[in-house]
mmCIF file of N, CA and C in Angstrom:
data_model
loop_
_atom_site.group_PDB
_atom_site.id
_atom_site.type_symbol
_atom_site.label_atom_id
_atom_site.label_comp_id
_atom_site.label_asym_id
_atom_site.label_seq_id
_atom_site.Cartn_x
_atom_site.Cartn_y
_atom_site.Cartn_z
ATOM 1 N N LEU A 69 22.818 -5.665 -3.815
ATOM 2 C CA LEU A 69 21.719 -5.802 -4.743
ATOM 3 C C LEU A 69 21.380 -4.440 -5.358
ATOM 4 N N TYR A 70 21.333 -3.405 -4.502
ATOM 5 C CA TYR A 70 21.043 -2.074 -5.034
ATOM 6 C C TYR A 70 22.139 -1.587 -5.974
ATOM 7 N N LEU A 71 23.358 -1.902 -5.644
ATOM 8 C CA LEU A 71 24.477 -1.518 -6.498
ATOM 9 C C LEU A 71 24.371 -2.190 -7.866
ATOM 10 N N LEU A 72 24.084 -3.477 -7.879
ATOM 11 C CA LEU A 72 23.938 -4.196 -9.145
ATOM 12 C C LEU A 72 22.748 -3.676 -9.950
ATOM 13 N N ALA A 73 21.653 -3.341 -9.256
ATOM 14 C CA ALA A 73 20.496 -2.775 -9.961
ATOM 15 C C ALA A 73 20.847 -1.432 -10.572
ATOM 16 N N GLY A 74 21.594 -0.623 -9.842
ATOM 17 C CA GLY A 74 22.015 0.670 -10.377
ATOM 18 C C GLY A 74 22.895 0.528 -11.597
ATOM 19 N N ILE A 75 23.816 -0.436 -11.552
ATOM 20 C CA ILE A 75 24.678 -0.689 -12.702
ATOM 21 C C ILE A 75 23.858 -1.187 -13.884
ATOM 22 N N GLY A 76 22.909 -2.066 -13.608
ATOM 23 C CA GLY A 76 22.054 -2.582 -14.674
ATOM 24 C C GLY A 76 21.186 -1.505 -15.303
ATOM 25 N N MET A 77 20.709 -0.547 -14.480
ATOM 26 C CA MET A 77 19.884 0.535 -15.014
ATOM 27 C C MET A 77 20.719 1.577 -15.748
ATOM 28 N N ALA A 78 21.974 1.666 -15.439
ATOM 29 C CA ALA A 78 22.831 2.653 -16.112
ATOM 30 C C ALA A 78 23.037 2.295 -17.571
ATOM 31 N N ARG A 79 23.098 1.017 -17.850
ATOM 32 C CA ARG A 79 23.310 0.556 -19.238
ATOM 33 C C ARG A 79 22.345 -0.581 -19.572
ATOM 34 N N PRO A 80 21.057 -0.268 -19.745
ATOM 35 C CA PRO A 80 20.107 -1.324 -20.070
ATOM 36 C C PRO A 80 20.339 -1.868 -21.485
ATOM 37 N N THR A 81 20.095 -3.157 -21.664
ATOM 38 C CA THR A 81 20.297 -3.773 -22.977
ATOM 39 C C THR A 81 19.111 -3.550 -23.912
ATOM 40 N N ARG A 82 17.926 -3.316 -23.323
ATOM 41 C CA ARG A 82 16.737 -3.043 -24.142
ATOM 42 C C ARG A 82 16.230 -1.649 -23.823
ATOM 43 N N PRO A 83 15.587 -0.981 -24.786
ATOM 44 C CA PRO A 83 15.231 0.434 -24.622
ATOM 45 C C PRO A 83 14.256 0.745 -23.477
ATOM 46 N N GLY A 84 13.220 -0.050 -23.266
ATOM 47 C CA GLY A 84 12.195 0.304 -22.278
ATOM 48 C C GLY A 84 12.402 -0.292 -20.902
ATOM 49 N N VAL A 85 13.507 -0.987 -20.706
ATOM 50 C CA VAL A 85 13.721 -1.691 -19.445
ATOM 51 C C VAL A 85 13.868 -0.714 -18.282
ATOM 52 N N ARG A 86 14.634 0.337 -18.464
ATOM 53 C CA ARG A 86 14.849 1.297 -17.381
ATOM 54 C C ARG A 86 13.541 1.971 -16.968
ATOM 55 N N THR A 87 12.749 2.382 -17.957
ATOM 56 C CA THR A 87 11.470 3.029 -17.662
ATOM 57 C C THR A 87 10.538 2.070 -16.933
ATOM 58 N N PHE A 88 10.462 0.834 -17.399
ATOM 59 C CA PHE A 88 9.615 -0.164 -16.762
ATOM 60 C C PHE A 88 10.076 -0.434 -15.336
ATOM 61 N N ALA A 89 11.380 -0.579 -15.128
ATOM 62 C CA ALA A 89 11.909 -0.866 -13.798
ATOM 63 C C ALA A 89 11.637 0.297 -12.844
ATOM 64 N N LEU A 90 11.835 1.520 -13.299
ATOM 65 C CA LEU A 90 11.588 2.675 -12.433
ATOM 66 C C LEU A 90 10.101 2.846 -12.139
ATOM 67 N N ALA A 91 9.244 2.586 -13.120
ATOM 68 C CA ALA A 91 7.795 2.668 -12.893
ATOM 69 C C ALA A 91 7.337 1.597 -11.911
ATOM 70 N N THR A 92 7.866 0.385 -12.052
ATOM 71 C CA THR A 92 7.533 -0.693 -11.127
ATOM 72 C C THR A 92 8.013 -0.366 -9.726
ATOM 73 N N LEU A 93 9.199 0.167 -9.599
ATOM 74 C CA LEU A 93 9.731 0.554 -8.295
ATOM 75 C C LEU A 93 8.876 1.644 -7.663
ATOM 76 N N ALA A 94 8.500 2.660 -8.443
ATOM 77 C CA ALA A 94 7.671 3.744 -7.911
ATOM 78 C C ALA A 94 6.300 3.234 -7.472
ATOM 79 N N ALA A 95 5.693 2.366 -8.272
ATOM 80 C CA ALA A 95 4.374 1.831 -7.920
ATOM 81 C C ALA A 95 4.447 0.967 -6.671
ATOM 82 N N SER A 96 5.466 0.121 -6.577
ATOM 83 C CA SER A 96 5.574 -0.744 -5.407
ATOM 84 C C SER A 96 5.872 0.059 -4.143
ATOM 85 N N LEU A 97 6.677 1.118 -4.266
ATOM 86 C CA LEU A 97 6.933 1.961 -3.102
ATOM 87 C C LEU A 97 5.673 2.708 -2.673
ATOM 88 N N ALA A 98 4.881 3.183 -3.640
ATOM 89 C CA ALA A 98 3.643 3.882 -3.306
ATOM 90 C C ALA A 98 2.663 2.953 -2.598
ATOM 91 N N VAL A 99 2.512 1.732 -3.091
ATOM 92 C CA VAL A 99 1.622 0.764 -2.446
ATOM 93 C C VAL A 99 2.137 0.421 -1.059
ATOM 94 N N HIS A 100 3.441 0.281 -0.929
ATOM 95 C CA HIS A 100 4.036 -0.026 0.368
ATOM 96 C C HIS A 100 3.757 1.094 1.377
ATOM 97 N N VAL A 101 3.934 2.337 0.953
ATOM 98 C CA VAL A 101 3.682 3.469 1.850
ATOM 99 C C VAL A 101 2.210 3.519 2.248
ATOM 100 N N LEU A 102 1.306 3.313 1.292
ATOM 101 C CA LEU A 102 -0.119 3.302 1.616
ATOM 102 C C LEU A 102 -0.453 2.184 2.599
ATOM 103 N N PHE A 103 0.124 1.019 2.417
ATOM 104 C CA PHE A 103 -0.135 -0.110 3.307
ATOM 105 C C PHE A 103 0.376 0.183 4.708
ATOM 106 N N ILE A 104 1.560 0.781 4.808
ATOM 107 C CA ILE A 104 2.119 1.107 6.121
ATOM 108 C C ILE A 104 1.235 2.125 6.832
ATOM 109 N N VAL A 105 0.758 3.146 6.105
ATOM 110 C CA VAL A 105 -0.101 4.159 6.713
ATOM 111 C C VAL A 105 -1.405 3.532 7.182
ATOM 112 N N VAL A 106 -1.993 2.688 6.367
ATOM 113 C CA VAL A 106 -3.252 2.036 6.740
ATOM 114 C C VAL A 106 -3.038 1.145 7.951
ATOM 115 N N TRP A 107 -1.961 0.396 7.973
ATOM 116 C CA TRP A 107 -1.727 -0.523 9.083
ATOM 117 C C TRP A 107 -1.426 0.246 10.363
ATOM 118 N N ARG A 108 -0.691 1.342 10.247
ATOM 119 C CA ARG A 108 -0.316 2.096 11.444
ATOM 120 C C ARG A 108 -1.519 2.781 12.076
ATOM 121 N N TYR A 109 -2.348 3.419 11.263
ATOM 122 C CA TYR A 109 -3.468 4.170 11.808
ATOM 123 C C TYR A 109 -4.765 3.382 11.819
ATOM 124 N N ARG A 110 -4.734 2.195 11.264
ATOM 125 C CA ARG A 110 -5.872 1.278 11.278
ATOM 126 C C ARG A 110 -7.176 1.958 10.885
ATOM 127 N N ILE A 111 -7.318 2.188 9.615
ATOM 128 C CA ILE A 111 -8.541 2.801 9.099
ATOM 129 C C ILE A 111 -9.742 1.963 9.553
ATOM 130 N N PRO A 112 -10.762 2.598 10.114
ATOM 131 C CA PRO A 112 -11.888 1.860 10.694
ATOM 132 C C PRO A 112 -12.588 0.921 9.729
ATOM 133 N N PHE A 113 -12.561 1.227 8.443
ATOM 134 C CA PHE A 113 -13.248 0.352 7.495
ATOM 135 C C PHE A 113 -12.609 -1.032 7.447
ATOM 136 N N TRP A 114 -11.347 -1.136 7.839
ATOM 137 C CA TRP A 114 -10.651 -2.409 7.751
ATOM 138 C C TRP A 114 -10.591 -3.146 9.071
ATOM 139 N N ASP A 115 -10.966 -2.500 10.147
ATOM 140 C CA ASP A 115 -10.845 -3.119 11.461
ATOM 141 C C ASP A 115 -12.133 -3.881 11.774
ATOM 142 N N PRO A 116 -12.074 -5.196 11.817
ATOM 143 C CA PRO A 116 -13.293 -5.997 12.009
ATOM 144 C C PRO A 116 -14.019 -5.709 13.314
ATOM 145 N N VAL A 117 -13.296 -5.427 14.388
ATOM 146 C CA VAL A 117 -13.953 -5.156 15.665
ATOM 147 C C VAL A 117 -14.762 -3.866 15.584
ATOM 148 N N LEU A 118 -14.178 -2.833 14.976
ATOM 149 C CA LEU A 118 -14.937 -1.592 14.828
ATOM 150 C C LEU A 118 -16.148 -1.785 13.923
ATOM 151 N N LEU A 119 -16.004 -2.602 12.902
ATOM 152 C CA LEU A 119 -17.148 -2.865 12.022
ATOM 153 C C LEU A 119 -18.263 -3.597 12.765
ATOM 154 N N LEU A 120 -17.900 -4.521 13.639
ATOM 155 C CA LEU A 120 -18.914 -5.253 14.393
ATOM 156 C C LEU A 120 -19.730 -4.329 15.288
ATOM 157 N N TYR A 121 -19.102 -3.326 15.846
ATOM 158 C CA TYR A 121 -19.820 -2.374 16.684
ATOM 159 C C TYR A 121 -20.450 -1.241 15.878
ATOM 160 N N ALA A 122 -19.837 -0.874 14.755
ATOM 161 C CA ALA A 122 -20.337 0.248 13.966
ATOM 162 C C ALA A 122 -21.614 -0.102 13.212
ATOM 163 N N ALA A 123 -21.752 -1.326 12.768
ATOM 164 C CA ALA A 123 -22.945 -1.702 11.996
ATOM 165 C C ALA A 123 -24.220 -1.557 12.835
ATOM 166 N N PRO A 124 -24.309 -2.147 14.028
ATOM 167 C CA PRO A 124 -25.526 -1.924 14.825
ATOM 168 C C PRO A 124 -25.697 -0.465 15.252
ATOM 169 N N GLY A 125 -24.588 0.220 15.519
ATOM 170 C CA GLY A 125 -24.685 1.639 15.880
ATOM 171 C C GLY A 125 -25.246 2.467 14.739
ATOM 172 N N GLY A 126 -24.807 2.184 13.534
ATOM 173 C CA GLY A 126 -25.333 2.895 12.369
ATOM 174 C C GLY A 126 -26.801 2.612 12.156
ATOM 175 N N LEU A 127 -27.207 1.372 12.367
ATOM 176 C CA LEU A 127 -28.630 1.031 12.223
ATOM 177 C C LEU A 127 -29.474 1.723 13.265
ATOM 178 N N LYS A 128 -28.956 1.870 14.505
ATOM 179 C CA LYS A 128 -29.704 2.590 15.543
ATOM 180 C C LYS A 128 -29.858 4.060 15.165
ATOM 181 N N ILE A 129 -28.807 4.651 14.602
ATOM 182 C CA ILE A 129 -28.892 6.051 14.200
ATOM 183 C C ILE A 129 -29.938 6.228 13.096
ATOM 184 N N LEU A 130 -29.993 5.261 12.170
ATOM 185 C CA LEU A 130 -30.964 5.340 11.086
ATOM 186 C C LEU A 130 -32.372 5.002 11.534
ATOM 187 N N GLY A 131 -32.532 4.487 12.772
ATOM 188 C CA GLY A 131 -33.859 4.164 13.296
ATOM 189 C C GLY A 131 -34.373 2.811 12.861
ATOM 190 N N ARG A 132 -33.489 1.905 12.516
ATOM 191 C CA ARG A 132 -33.935 0.570 12.091
ATOM 192 C C ARG A 132 -33.684 -0.440 13.180
#
């Protein structure tokens, strides 16, 4: 598949196809890397268990 994509990008039939394909590939790889980092280190804002404990803890700190 990668070989065929490389051949297709070497001789695109329309002028903007190569730029669009490379931009789409770069964007999807960037989103993929961000998702992997978030999933691996589990940012606290996304972890429901931490949110369940952090909300009352934050309210106690604020004195409410």
